[in-house]
Coordinates of N, CA, C and O in Angstrom, one line a residue:
M132 N -41.5 -45.2 5.0 CA -40.4 -45.2 4.1 C -40.8 -45.3 2.6 O -41.6 -46.0 2.1
S133 N -40.2 -44.4 1.9 CA -40.7 -44.3 0.4 C -39.4 -44.8 -0.4 O -38.2 -44.6 -0.2
F134 N -39.8 -45.6 -1.5 CA -38.8 -46.0 -2.4 C -39.1 -45.7 -3.7 O -40.4 -45.9 -4.1
I135 N -38.1 -45.5 -4.6 CA -38.4 -45.4 -6.0 C -38.4 -46.8 -6.6 O -37.4 -47.6 -6.2
Q136 N -39.3 -47.2 -7.1 CA -39.5 -48.5 -7.8 C -39.5 -48.6 -9.3 O -40.4 -47.6 -10.0
T137 N -38.8 -49.2 -9.8 CA -38.8 -49.6 -11.4 C -39.3 -51.1 -11.5 O -38.6 -52.0 -11.1
G138 N -40.4 -51.2 -12.0 CA -40.8 -52.8 -12.3 C -41.1 -53.2 -10.9 O -41.7 -52.7 -10.1
Q139 N -40.5 -54.4 -10.6 CA -40.7 -55.2 -9.3 C -39.4 -55.0 -8.4 O -39.4 -55.1 -7.2
W140 N -38.3 -54.5 -9.1 CA -37.0 -54.5 -8.1 C -36.9 -53.2 -7.5 O -37.3 -52.2 -7.9
Q141 N -36.4 -53.2 -6.3 CA -36.1 -52.0 -5.6 C -34.6 -52.2 -5.0 O -34.1 -53.2 -4.9
A142 N -34.2 -51.0 -4.6 CA -32.8 -50.9 -4.1 C -32.7 -51.5 -2.6 O -31.7 -51.7 -2.2
H143 N -33.9 -51.8 -1.9 CA -34.0 -52.1 -0.6 C -35.0 -53.3 -0.5 O -35.9 -53.4 -1.4
D144 N -34.6 -54.0 0.4 CA -35.6 -55.1 0.7 C -37.0 -54.7 1.4 O -37.1 -53.7 1.8
A145 N -37.6 -55.7 1.9 CA -39.1 -55.4 2.5 C -38.7 -54.7 3.8 O -39.7 -54.2 4.2
T146 N -37.6 -54.9 4.6 CA -37.3 -54.2 5.8 C -36.6 -53.0 5.7 O -36.2 -52.2 6.8
G147 N -36.2 -52.6 4.4 CA -35.4 -51.4 4.1 C -34.0 -51.4 4.2 O -33.1 -50.4 4.0
R148 N -33.5 -52.6 4.2 CA -32.1 -52.9 3.9 C -31.7 -52.7 2.7 O -32.2 -53.3 1.7
R149 N -30.4 -52.3 2.4 CA -29.9 -52.0 1.2 C -29.4 -53.5 0.5 O -29.1 -54.4 1.1
K150 N -29.7 -53.6 -0.9 CA -29.4 -54.5 -1.6 C -28.2 -54.7 -2.4 O -27.8 -55.5 -3.1
Y151 N -27.2 -53.5 -2.2 CA -26.1 -53.3 -2.8 C -24.9 -52.9 -1.7 O -25.4 -52.5 -0.8
I152 N -23.8 -53.3 -2.1 CA -22.8 -53.1 -1.1 C -22.3 -51.7 -1.2 O -22.3 -51.1 -2.4
D153 N -21.9 -51.1 -0.1 CA -21.4 -49.6 0.0 C -19.9 -49.7 -0.2 O -19.2 -50.8 -0.3
S154 N -19.4 -48.5 -0.1 CA -17.9 -48.4 -0.4 C -17.0 -49.1 0.7 O -16.1 -49.6 0.5
E155 N -17.5 -49.0 2.0 CA -16.6 -49.6 3.1 C -16.9 -51.2 3.0 O -15.8 -51.8 3.2
E156 N -18.1 -51.7 2.6 CA -18.2 -53.1 2.5 C -17.3 -53.5 1.4 O -16.9 -54.7 1.3
R157 N -17.2 -52.9 0.2 CA -16.6 -53.0 -1.0 C -15.1 -53.1 -0.6 O -14.4 -54.1 -1.0
R158 N -14.6 -52.1 0.2 CA -13.1 -52.4 0.7 C -13.1 -53.6 1.4 O -11.9 -54.2 1.1
R159 N -13.6 -54.1 2.5 CA -13.4 -55.3 3.2 C -13.5 -56.4 2.4 O -13.1 -57.4 2.4
F160 N -14.7 -56.5 1.3 CA -14.8 -57.7 0.6 C -13.6 -57.9 -0.4 O -13.0 -59.0 -0.5
L161 N -12.9 -56.8 -1.0 CA -11.8 -57.0 -1.8 C -10.5 -57.4 -1.0 O -9.7 -58.2 -1.3
A162 N -10.5 -56.8 0.3 CA -9.3 -57.1 1.1 C -9.6 -58.6 1.7 O -8.5 -59.4 1.5
A163 N -10.7 -59.1 1.9 CA -10.9 -60.6 2.1 C -10.5 -61.5 0.9 O -10.0 -62.4 0.9
A164 N -10.9 -60.9 -0.3 CA -10.6 -61.8 -1.5 C -9.2 -61.8 -1.8 O -8.6 -62.9 -2.3
D165 N -8.4 -60.7 -1.3 CA -6.9 -60.9 -1.5 C -6.4 -62.0 -0.8 O -5.2 -62.4 -1.1
R166 N -6.9 -62.6 0.2 CA -6.5 -63.5 1.0 C -6.7 -65.1 0.3 O -6.5 -66.1 0.7
L167 N -7.4 -65.2 -1.0 CA -7.9 -66.3 -1.6 C -6.8 -66.7 -2.6 O -5.9 -66.0 -3.0
S168 N -7.1 -67.9 -3.2 CA -6.3 -68.5 -4.4 C -6.4 -67.4 -5.4 O -7.4 -66.7 -5.4
P169 N -5.6 -67.6 -6.3 CA -5.7 -66.5 -7.5 C -6.9 -66.7 -8.4 O -7.5 -65.7 -8.7
K170 N -7.4 -68.0 -8.5 CA -8.6 -68.1 -9.4 C -9.8 -67.5 -8.5 O -10.8 -66.8 -9.3
R171 N -10.1 -67.8 -7.2 CA -11.2 -67.3 -6.4 C -11.1 -65.8 -6.4 O -12.2 -65.1 -6.4
R172 N -9.8 -65.3 -6.1 CA -9.6 -63.8 -5.9 C -10.1 -63.3 -7.3 O -10.8 -62.1 -7.2
A173 N -9.6 -63.7 -8.4 CA -9.9 -63.1 -9.8 C -11.5 -63.2 -9.9 O -12.0 -62.1 -10.7
L174 N -12.0 -64.2 -9.5 CA -13.7 -64.1 -9.7 C -14.2 -63.1 -9.0 O -15.1 -62.2 -9.4
C175 N -13.8 -63.0 -7.7 CA -14.4 -61.8 -6.7 C -14.1 -60.4 -7.5 O -15.0 -59.6 -7.5
Y176 N -12.9 -60.3 -7.9 CA -12.5 -59.0 -8.5 C -13.3 -58.7 -9.8 O -13.7 -57.7 -10.0
T177 N -13.6 -59.7 -10.6 CA -14.4 -59.5 -11.8 C -15.7 -59.2 -11.5 O -16.2 -58.3 -12.0
L178 N -16.4 -59.9 -10.6 CA -17.5 -59.5 -10.2 C -17.8 -58.0 -9.6 O -18.8 -57.2 -10.1
D179 N -16.9 -57.8 -8.9 CA -16.8 -56.4 -8.2 C -16.6 -55.4 -9.4 O -17.4 -54.3 -9.6
F180 N -15.5 -55.4 -10.1 CA -15.1 -54.5 -11.2 C -15.9 -54.3 -12.4 O -15.7 -53.4 -13.2
T181 N -16.6 -55.4 -12.7 CA -17.4 -55.4 -13.9 C -18.9 -55.2 -13.7 O -19.6 -54.9 -14.8
G182 N -19.5 -55.7 -12.6 CA -20.9 -55.5 -12.5 C -21.6 -56.8 -13.2 O -22.9 -56.7 -13.4
C183 N -21.0 -57.7 -13.8 CA -21.5 -58.8 -14.5 C -22.2 -59.7 -13.7 O -22.0 -59.7 -12.4
R184 N -23.1 -60.4 -14.3 CA -23.8 -61.6 -13.5 C -22.9 -62.7 -13.3 O -21.9 -62.9 -14.2
V185 N -23.1 -63.5 -12.4 CA -22.1 -64.6 -12.1 C -22.1 -65.6 -13.3 O -20.9 -66.0 -13.5
S186 N -23.1 -65.8 -14.1 CA -23.0 -66.7 -15.0 C -22.3 -66.2 -16.1 O -21.5 -67.0 -16.9
E187 N -22.2 -65.0 -16.3 CA -21.5 -64.2 -17.3 C -19.9 -64.3 -17.0 O -19.1 -64.6 -17.8
A188 N -19.6 -64.2 -15.8 CA -18.3 -64.2 -15.3 C -17.8 -65.7 -15.4 O -16.6 -65.9 -16.0
L189 N -18.6 -66.7 -15.2 CA -18.2 -68.1 -15.4 C -18.0 -68.7 -16.8 O -17.2 -69.6 -16.9
S190 N -18.4 -67.8 -17.6 CA -18.3 -68.3 -19.1 C -17.0 -67.5 -19.5 O -16.8 -67.9 -20.8
M191 N -16.4 -66.8 -18.9 CA -15.4 -65.9 -19.5 C -14.0 -66.9 -19.7 O -13.8 -67.8 -19.2
G192 N -13.3 -66.3 -20.6 CA -11.7 -66.9 -21.1 C -11.0 -65.8 -21.5 O -11.4 -64.8 -21.6
P193 N -9.7 -66.1 -21.6 CA -8.8 -65.1 -21.9 C -8.9 -64.5 -23.4 O -8.7 -63.2 -23.6
H194 N -9.6 -65.2 -24.3 CA -9.9 -64.5 -25.6 C -11.0 -63.2 -25.4 O -11.0 -62.5 -26.5
Q195 N -11.5 -63.2 -24.4 CA -12.4 -61.9 -24.1 C -11.8 -60.6 -23.4 O -12.4 -59.8 -23.3
I196 N -10.5 -60.9 -23.1 CA -9.9 -59.8 -22.4 C -8.7 -59.2 -23.4 O -7.9 -60.0 -23.9
S197 N -8.7 -57.8 -23.4 CA -7.4 -57.4 -24.3 C -6.7 -56.7 -23.2 O -6.9 -56.4 -22.2
P198 N -5.4 -56.6 -23.6 CA -4.1 -56.2 -22.6 C -4.4 -54.8 -22.1 O -4.0 -54.2 -21.2
D199 N -5.2 -54.0 -23.2 CA -5.5 -52.6 -22.7 C -6.6 -52.3 -22.0 O -7.2 -51.2 -21.9
G200 N -7.3 -53.6 -21.3 CA -8.4 -53.4 -20.4 C -9.7 -53.3 -20.9 O -10.6 -52.6 -20.3
K201 N -10.0 -54.1 -21.9 CA -11.4 -54.2 -22.3 C -11.9 -55.7 -22.4 O -11.2 -56.5 -22.6
L202 N -13.1 -55.8 -21.6 CA -13.6 -57.3 -21.5 C -14.8 -57.3 -22.5 O -15.8 -56.3 -22.3
V203 N -14.9 -58.3 -23.1 CA -16.0 -58.5 -24.0 C -16.8 -59.6 -23.4 O -16.4 -60.7 -23.4
L204 N -18.2 -59.2 -23.1 CA -19.0 -60.3 -22.4 C -20.3 -60.6 -23.1 O -20.7 -59.7 -23.9
R205 N -20.7 -61.9 -23.3 CA -22.0 -62.2 -23.9 C -23.0 -61.8 -22.7 O -23.1 -62.3 -21.6
T206 N -23.9 -61.0 -23.1 CA -25.2 -60.5 -22.3 C -26.0 -61.6 -22.2 O -26.6 -62.1 -23.2
L207 N -26.4 -61.9 -20.9 CA -27.3 -63.1 -20.7 C -28.7 -62.2 -20.6 O -28.8 -61.0 -20.5
K208 N -29.8 -62.9 -20.5 CA -31.1 -62.4 -20.3 C -31.7 -61.7 -21.5 O -32.4 -60.7 -21.4
R209 N -31.1 -61.8 -22.7 CA -31.5 -61.4 -23.8 C -32.0 -62.4 -25.1 O -31.4 -63.6 -24.9
R210 N -33.0 -62.2 -25.7 CA -33.4 -63.2 -26.5 C -32.4 -63.3 -27.7 O -32.3 -64.5 -28.1
R211 N -31.7 -62.5 -28.2 CA -30.8 -62.6 -29.1 C -29.4 -62.6 -28.6 O -29.1 -62.0 -27.6
I212 N -28.5 -63.0 -29.4 CA -27.1 -63.0 -28.8 C -26.6 -61.6 -28.9 O -26.6 -61.1 -29.9
M213 N -26.2 -61.2 -27.8 CA -25.6 -59.6 -27.8 C -24.3 -59.7 -26.8 O -24.2 -60.6 -25.8
F214 N -23.2 -58.9 -27.2 CA -22.0 -58.7 -26.6 C -21.8 -57.4 -26.2 O -22.4 -56.4 -26.6
R215 N -21.3 -57.1 -25.0 CA -20.8 -55.7 -24.4 C -19.5 -55.6 -24.2 O -19.0 -56.8 -23.8
V216 N -18.9 -54.6 -24.3 CA -17.6 -54.2 -23.8 C -17.5 -53.4 -22.6 O -18.2 -52.4 -22.6
I217 N -16.8 -53.9 -21.7 CA -16.8 -53.2 -20.4 C -15.3 -52.9 -20.2 O -14.4 -53.8 -20.3
P218 N -14.9 -51.7 -19.9 CA -13.5 -51.3 -19.6 C -13.2 -51.8 -18.1 O -14.0 -51.6 -17.3
I219 N -12.1 -52.5 -17.9 CA -11.5 -52.8 -16.7 C -10.2 -52.2 -16.4 O -9.4 -52.0 -17.3
P220 N -9.9 -52.3 -15.1 CA -8.5 -51.8 -14.6 C -7.5 -52.8 -15.3 O -7.8 -53.9 -15.3
L221 N -6.4 -52.3 -15.6 CA -5.3 -53.0 -16.2 C -5.0 -54.1 -15.1 O -4.5 -55.1 -15.6
H222 N -5.0 -53.7 -13.8 CA -4.7 -54.8 -13.0 C -5.6 -56.0 -13.1 O -5.1 -57.1 -12.6
L223 N -6.9 -55.9 -13.3 CA -7.7 -56.9 -13.3 C -7.4 -57.7 -14.7 O -7.5 -58.8 -14.6
A224 N -7.2 -56.8 -15.7 CA -6.8 -57.7 -16.9 C -5.6 -58.6 -16.9 O -5.5 -59.7 -17.2
D225 N -4.7 -58.0 -16.0 CA -3.4 -58.6 -15.9 C -3.7 -60.0 -15.1 O -3.2 -61.1 -15.2
M226 N -4.5 -59.7 -13.9 CA -5.0 -60.8 -13.0 C -5.6 -62.1 -13.8 O -5.2 -63.1 -13.5
L227 N -6.5 -61.5 -14.7 CA -7.2 -62.7 -15.2 C -6.3 -63.3 -16.5 O -6.3 -64.5 -16.6
L228 N -5.4 -62.5 -17.1 CA -4.7 -63.2 -18.0 C -3.5 -64.1 -17.5 O -3.2 -64.9 -18.2
A229 N -3.3 -64.0 -16.2 CA -2.3 -64.7 -15.7 C -2.9 -66.1 -15.2 O -2.2 -67.1 -14.9
L230 N -4.3 -66.2 -15.1 CA -4.9 -67.4 -14.9 C -4.7 -68.5 -16.0 O -5.1 -68.3 -17.3
P231 N -4.7 -69.7 -15.8 CA -4.5 -70.8 -16.6 C -5.7 -71.1 -17.2 O -6.5 -71.4 -16.3
P232 N -6.2 -71.1 -18.5 CA -7.5 -71.5 -18.9 C -7.8 -72.9 -18.7 O -6.7 -73.9 -18.8
L233 N -9.0 -73.4 -18.7 CA -9.3 -74.8 -18.6 C -9.3 -75.4 -20.1 O -9.1 -74.5 -21.1
E234 N -9.5 -76.6 -20.5 CA -9.5 -77.2 -21.6 C -10.6 -76.4 -22.6 O -10.3 -76.4 -23.8
D235 N -11.7 -76.2 -22.0 CA -12.7 -75.6 -22.8 C -12.5 -73.9 -23.0 O -13.3 -73.3 -23.6
G236 N -11.5 -73.4 -22.4 CA -11.1 -72.0 -22.8 C -11.7 -71.0 -21.5 O -11.2 -69.9 -21.8
R237 N -12.4 -71.5 -20.9 CA -12.8 -70.8 -19.4 C -11.9 -70.7 -18.5 O -10.9 -71.5 -18.4
F238 N -12.0 -69.7 -17.6 CA -11.2 -69.7 -16.4 C -11.7 -70.3 -15.2 O -10.9 -71.0 -14.6
W239 N -13.0 -70.6 -15.1 CA -13.5 -71.3 -13.9 C -14.4 -72.4 -14.4 O -15.3 -72.3 -15.3
D240 N -14.3 -73.4 -13.6 CA -15.1 -74.6 -13.6 C -16.0 -74.9 -12.5 O -15.8 -75.7 -11.8
L241 N -16.8 -73.9 -12.3 CA -17.8 -73.9 -11.2 C -19.2 -73.8 -11.8 O -19.5 -73.1 -12.8
H242 N -20.1 -74.3 -11.1 CA -21.6 -74.2 -11.2 C -21.9 -72.7 -10.5 O -21.2 -72.4 -9.6
R243 N -22.9 -72.1 -11.0 CA -23.1 -70.8 -10.5 C -23.5 -70.8 -9.0 O -23.2 -70.0 -8.3
A244 N -24.0 -71.8 -8.5 CA -24.5 -71.9 -7.2 C -23.1 -72.1 -6.4 O -23.3 -71.5 -5.3
T245 N -22.2 -72.8 -6.8 CA -20.9 -72.9 -6.2 C -20.2 -71.5 -6.1 O -19.8 -71.2 -5.1
A246 N -20.3 -70.8 -7.2 CA -19.8 -69.6 -7.1 C -20.5 -68.6 -6.2 O -19.7 -67.8 -5.4
W247 N -21.9 -68.6 -6.1 CA -22.7 -67.9 -5.2 C -22.2 -68.2 -3.9 O -21.9 -67.2 -3.0
R248 N -22.1 -69.4 -3.5 CA -21.6 -69.8 -2.1 C -20.1 -69.3 -1.8 O -19.9 -68.9 -0.7
Q249 N -19.3 -69.6 -2.7 CA -17.9 -68.8 -2.5 C -17.7 -67.3 -2.1 O -17.3 -66.8 -1.4
V250 N -18.6 -66.6 -3.1 CA -18.7 -65.2 -2.8 C -19.4 -65.0 -1.5 O -19.0 -64.1 -0.7
S251 N -20.3 -65.8 -1.1 CA -21.1 -65.5 0.1 C -20.1 -65.8 1.4 O -20.2 -65.0 2.4
A252 N -19.3 -66.7 1.2 CA -18.3 -66.9 2.2 C -17.4 -65.8 2.3 O -16.9 -65.6 3.5
V253 N -16.9 -65.3 1.2 CA -15.9 -64.1 1.4 C -16.8 -62.9 2.1 O -16.1 -62.3 2.8
M254 N -18.0 -62.9 1.8 CA -18.8 -61.8 2.2 C -18.8 -61.9 3.8 O -18.7 -61.2 4.6
A255 N -18.9 -63.2 4.3 CA -19.1 -63.4 5.7 C -17.7 -63.2 6.4 O -17.7 -62.6 7.3
Y256 N -16.6 -63.5 5.7 CA -15.4 -63.3 6.3 C -15.2 -61.9 6.3 O -14.5 -61.5 7.3
A257 N -15.6 -61.0 5.5 CA -15.5 -59.6 5.5 C -16.5 -59.0 6.3 O -16.5 -57.7 6.5
E258 N -17.4 -59.8 7.0 CA -18.3 -59.4 8.1 C -19.5 -58.4 7.4 O -19.9 -57.4 7.8
I259 N -19.8 -58.9 6.2 CA -20.9 -58.3 5.6 C -22.0 -59.3 5.5 O -22.1 -60.3 5.1
E260 N -23.2 -58.8 6.1 CA -24.4 -59.5 6.3 C -25.6 -58.9 5.7 O -25.5 -57.7 5.8
G261 N -26.7 -59.5 5.3 CA -27.8 -59.0 4.8 C -27.8 -59.2 3.2 O -27.2 -59.9 2.7
P262 N -29.0 -58.6 2.6 CA -29.2 -58.8 1.1 C -27.9 -58.3 0.4 O -28.0 -58.9 -0.9
M263 N -27.2 -57.5 0.8 CA -26.0 -57.1 -0.1 C -25.0 -58.1 -0.2 O -24.0 -57.9 -1.0
A264 N -24.9 -58.9 0.6 CA -23.9 -60.1 0.9 C -24.1 -61.1 -0.2 O -24.1 -62.3 0.2
S265 N -24.0 -60.9 -1.5 CA -24.1 -61.7 -2.5 C -23.7 -61.3 -3.8 O -23.2 -60.1 -3.9
C266 N -23.5 -62.2 -4.8 CA -23.2 -61.8 -6.2 C -23.8 -60.6 -6.7 O -23.5 -59.7 -7.3
K267 N -25.1 -60.6 -6.4 CA -26.1 -59.6 -6.9 C -25.8 -58.2 -6.1 O -25.9 -57.1 -6.7
G268 N -25.3 -58.3 -4.8 CA -25.1 -57.1 -4.1 C -24.0 -56.4 -4.8 O -23.7 -55.3 -4.9
L269 N -23.2 -57.1 -5.2 CA -21.7 -56.8 -6.0 C -22.3 -56.0 -7.2 O -21.8 -54.9 -7.7
R270 N -23.2 -56.6 -8.2 CA -23.6 -56.0 -9.3 C -24.3 -54.9 -9.0 O -24.2 -53.8 -9.9
H271 N -25.1 -54.8 -8.1 CA -25.9 -53.6 -7.7 C -24.9 -52.4 -7.1 O -25.3 -51.3 -7.3
G272 N -23.9 -52.9 -6.5 CA -22.9 -52.0 -5.7 C -22.2 -51.3 -7.0 O -21.9 -50.3 -7.0
F273 N -22.0 -52.0 -8.0 CA -21.2 -51.5 -9.4 C -22.2 -50.4 -9.8 O -21.7 -49.4 -10.2
G274 N -23.4 -50.6 -10.0 CA -24.2 -49.7 -10.5 C -24.4 -48.4 -9.9 O -24.4 -47.4 -10.5
V275 N -24.6 -48.7 -8.5 CA -24.7 -47.5 -7.6 C -23.4 -46.6 -7.7 O -23.4 -45.4 -7.8
R276 N -22.3 -47.3 -7.5 CA -21.0 -46.6 -7.6 C -21.0 -45.9 -9.1 O -20.3 -44.7 -9.0
A277 N -21.2 -46.6 -10.0 CA -21.1 -45.9 -11.5 C -21.9 -44.5 -11.4 O -21.4 -43.7 -11.9
I278 N -23.3 -44.7 -11.0 CA -24.0 -43.5 -11.0 C -23.5 -42.4 -10.1 O -23.4 -41.1 -10.5
A279 N -23.0 -42.7 -9.0 CA -22.4 -41.9 -8.0 C -21.2 -41.2 -8.5 O -21.1 -40.0 -8.1
A280 N -20.5 -41.9 -9.4 CA -19.3 -41.3 -9.9 C -19.3 -40.4 -11.1 O -18.6 -39.7 -11.8
G281 N -20.8 -40.4 -11.4 CA -21.2 -39.4 -12.6 C -21.2 -40.0 -13.8 O -21.3 -39.3 -15.0
V282 N -21.1 -41.3 -14.0 CA -21.1 -41.9 -15.2 C -22.4 -41.8 -15.9 O -23.6 -42.0 -15.1
P283 N -22.6 -41.4 -17.1 CA -24.1 -41.3 -17.8 C -24.7 -42.6 -17.5 O -24.2 -43.7 -17.7
Q284 N -26.0 -42.5 -17.3 CA -26.9 -43.6 -17.2 C -27.0 -44.5 -18.4 O -26.9 -45.8 -18.3
S285 N -27.0 -43.9 -19.7 CA -26.7 -44.9 -20.7 C -25.5 -45.6 -20.8 O -25.5 -46.9 -21.4
L286 N -24.5 -45.1 -20.3 CA -23.2 -46.1 -20.3 C -23.3 -47.1 -19.1 O -23.0 -48.3 -19.4
V287 N -23.7 -46.7 -18.1 CA -24.1 -47.6 -16.9 C -25.0 -48.9 -17.7 O -24.7 -50.2 -17.4
A288 N -26.1 -48.5 -18.3 CA -26.8 -49.5 -18.9 C -26.3 -50.4 -19.9 O -26.4 -51.6 -20.0
K289 N -25.4 -49.8 -20.7 CA -24.4 -50.7 -21.7 C -23.5 -51.6 -20.8 O -23.4 -52.8 -21.1
W290 N -22.9 -51.0 -19.9 CA -21.9 -51.9 -19.2 C -22.6 -53.0 -18.5 O -22.1 -54.2 -18.2
L291 N -23.8 -52.7 -17.9 CA -24.6 -53.9 -17.2 C -25.5 -54.7 -18.1 O -26.0 -55.8 -17.5
G292 N -25.5 -54.3 -19.3 CA -26.2 -55.3 -20.4 C -27.8 -55.0 -20.1 O -28.5 -56.0 -20.4
H293 N -28.3 -53.8 -19.6 CA -29.8 -53.7 -19.5 C -30.3 -53.2 -20.8 O -29.8 -52.5 -21.7
A294 N -31.4 -54.0 -21.1 CA -32.1 -53.5 -22.5 C -33.0 -52.4 -22.4 O -33.2 -51.6 -23.2
S295 N -33.3 -52.0 -21.1 CA -34.2 -50.8 -20.9 C -33.4 -49.8 -19.9 O -32.7 -50.3 -18.9
M296 N -33.5 -48.6 -20.2 CA -32.9 -47.5 -19.2 C -33.7 -47.5 -18.0 O -33.3 -47.0 -16.9
A297 N -35.0 -47.9 -17.9 CA -35.8 -48.1 -16.7 C -35.0 -49.1 -15.7 O -35.3 -48.8 -14.6
T298 N -34.5 -50.1 -16.3 CA -33.9 -51.2 -15.5 C -32.6 -50.2 -14.8 O -32.5 -50.5 -13.5
T299 N -31.9 -49.4 -15.4 CA -30.7 -48.8 -15.0 C -31.0 -47.7 -13.8 O -30.4 -47.5 -12.9
A300 N -32.4 -47.2 -14.1 CA -32.8 -46.0 -13.1 C -32.8 -46.5 -11.7 O -32.8 -45.6 -10.9
I301 N -33.0 -47.8 -11.6 CA -33.0 -48.2 -10.0 C -31.9 -47.8 -9.3 O -31.9 -47.4 -8.1
Y302 N -30.6 -47.5 -10.0 CA -29.4 -47.0 -9.3 C -29.5 -45.7 -8.9 O -28.7 -45.2 -8.2
L303 N -30.5 -44.9 -9.3 CA -30.5 -43.5 -9.1 C -31.1 -43.3 -7.6 O -31.1 -42.3 -7.1
D304 N -31.6 -44.6 -7.2 CA -32.2 -44.4 -5.7 C -31.2 -44.9 -4.9 O -31.3 -45.6 -4.0
A305 N -30.0 -44.0 -4.8 CA -28.9 -44.3 -3.9 C -29.2 -43.7 -2.6 O -30.0 -42.6 -2.6
V306 N -28.7 -44.0 -1.6 CA -29.0 -43.6 -0.3 C -27.8 -43.7 0.6 O -26.7 -44.3 0.2
G307 N -27.8 -43.2 1.8 CA -26.6 -43.2 2.8 C -25.4 -42.3 2.3 O -25.7 -41.1 1.7
P308 N -24.2 -43.0 2.3 CA -23.2 -42.1 1.8 C -23.1 -41.7 0.4 O -22.8 -40.6 0.1
E309 N -23.8 -42.5 -0.5 CA -23.8 -42.4 -2.0 C -24.7 -41.1 -2.3 O -24.3 -40.2 -2.8
E310 N -25.9 -41.2 -1.4 CA -26.9 -40.0 -1.5 C -26.2 -38.6 -1.0 O -26.3 -37.6 -1.5
R311 N -25.6 -38.7 0.3 CA -24.8 -37.6 0.8 C -23.8 -37.0 -0.3 O -23.6 -35.8 -0.4
A312 N -23.1 -38.0 -1.0 CA -22.1 -37.4 -1.8 C -22.8 -36.6 -2.9 O -22.2 -35.6 -3.5
F313 N -24.0 -37.1 -3.4 CA -24.7 -36.2 -4.4 C -25.0 -34.9 -3.8 O -24.9 -33.9 -4.4
A314 N -25.4 -35.0 -2.5 CA -25.9 -33.7 -1.8 C -24.7 -32.8 -1.7 O -24.8 -31.5 -1.8
R315 N -23.6 -33.3 -1.2 CA -22.5 -32.5 -1.0 C -22.0 -31.6 -2.6 O -21.7 -30.5 -2.4
R316 N -22.2 -32.4 -3.4 CA -22.0 -31.8 -4.8 C -22.8 -30.5 -4.9 O -22.5 -29.5 -5.6
M317 N -24.2 -30.6 -4.6 CA -25.0 -29.6 -4.8 C -24.9 -28.5 -3.7 O -25.0 -27.5 -4.2
W318 N -24.5 -28.9 -2.5 CA -24.4 -27.7 -1.4 C -23.2 -26.8 -1.9 O -23.2 -25.7 -1.6

């Protein structure tokens, strides 16, 4: 089996299983999230619709969201402080702005490990198993969806907060239904 590899990260694990959720898994994940409390549901939707890292989501507050659907996030994993603007659906902006902020201005008072466990529990409820059943699986699924939808690689890199286009190039290694969608356009 051949994999396109950028750096050390691959779109598949050592056994060839995807590390990103596909469209059917995404549908089941969001349906499972719809059964949660408003705060937990909003966290799941935020991770899915923005592709942000779990720590970036946990640091969010209402001052970072505009009613016209823009989210301003501080990018992690950079040496200097950088912010990025990610367009979000208006229903997500409304969902987030309806949450009561904590005293420190954030939406969630969770440690990132707790958030990971909560997302993993939603994945299990949605019957999603494997390396894609995680916060990272949502982030990678966002990247694959964006590329499959024809979003320019430079914009995907901006939305995900990648310093290098080589990092974003991993999402070009789409397989399964995503790869077939590309092939159908060509056929």
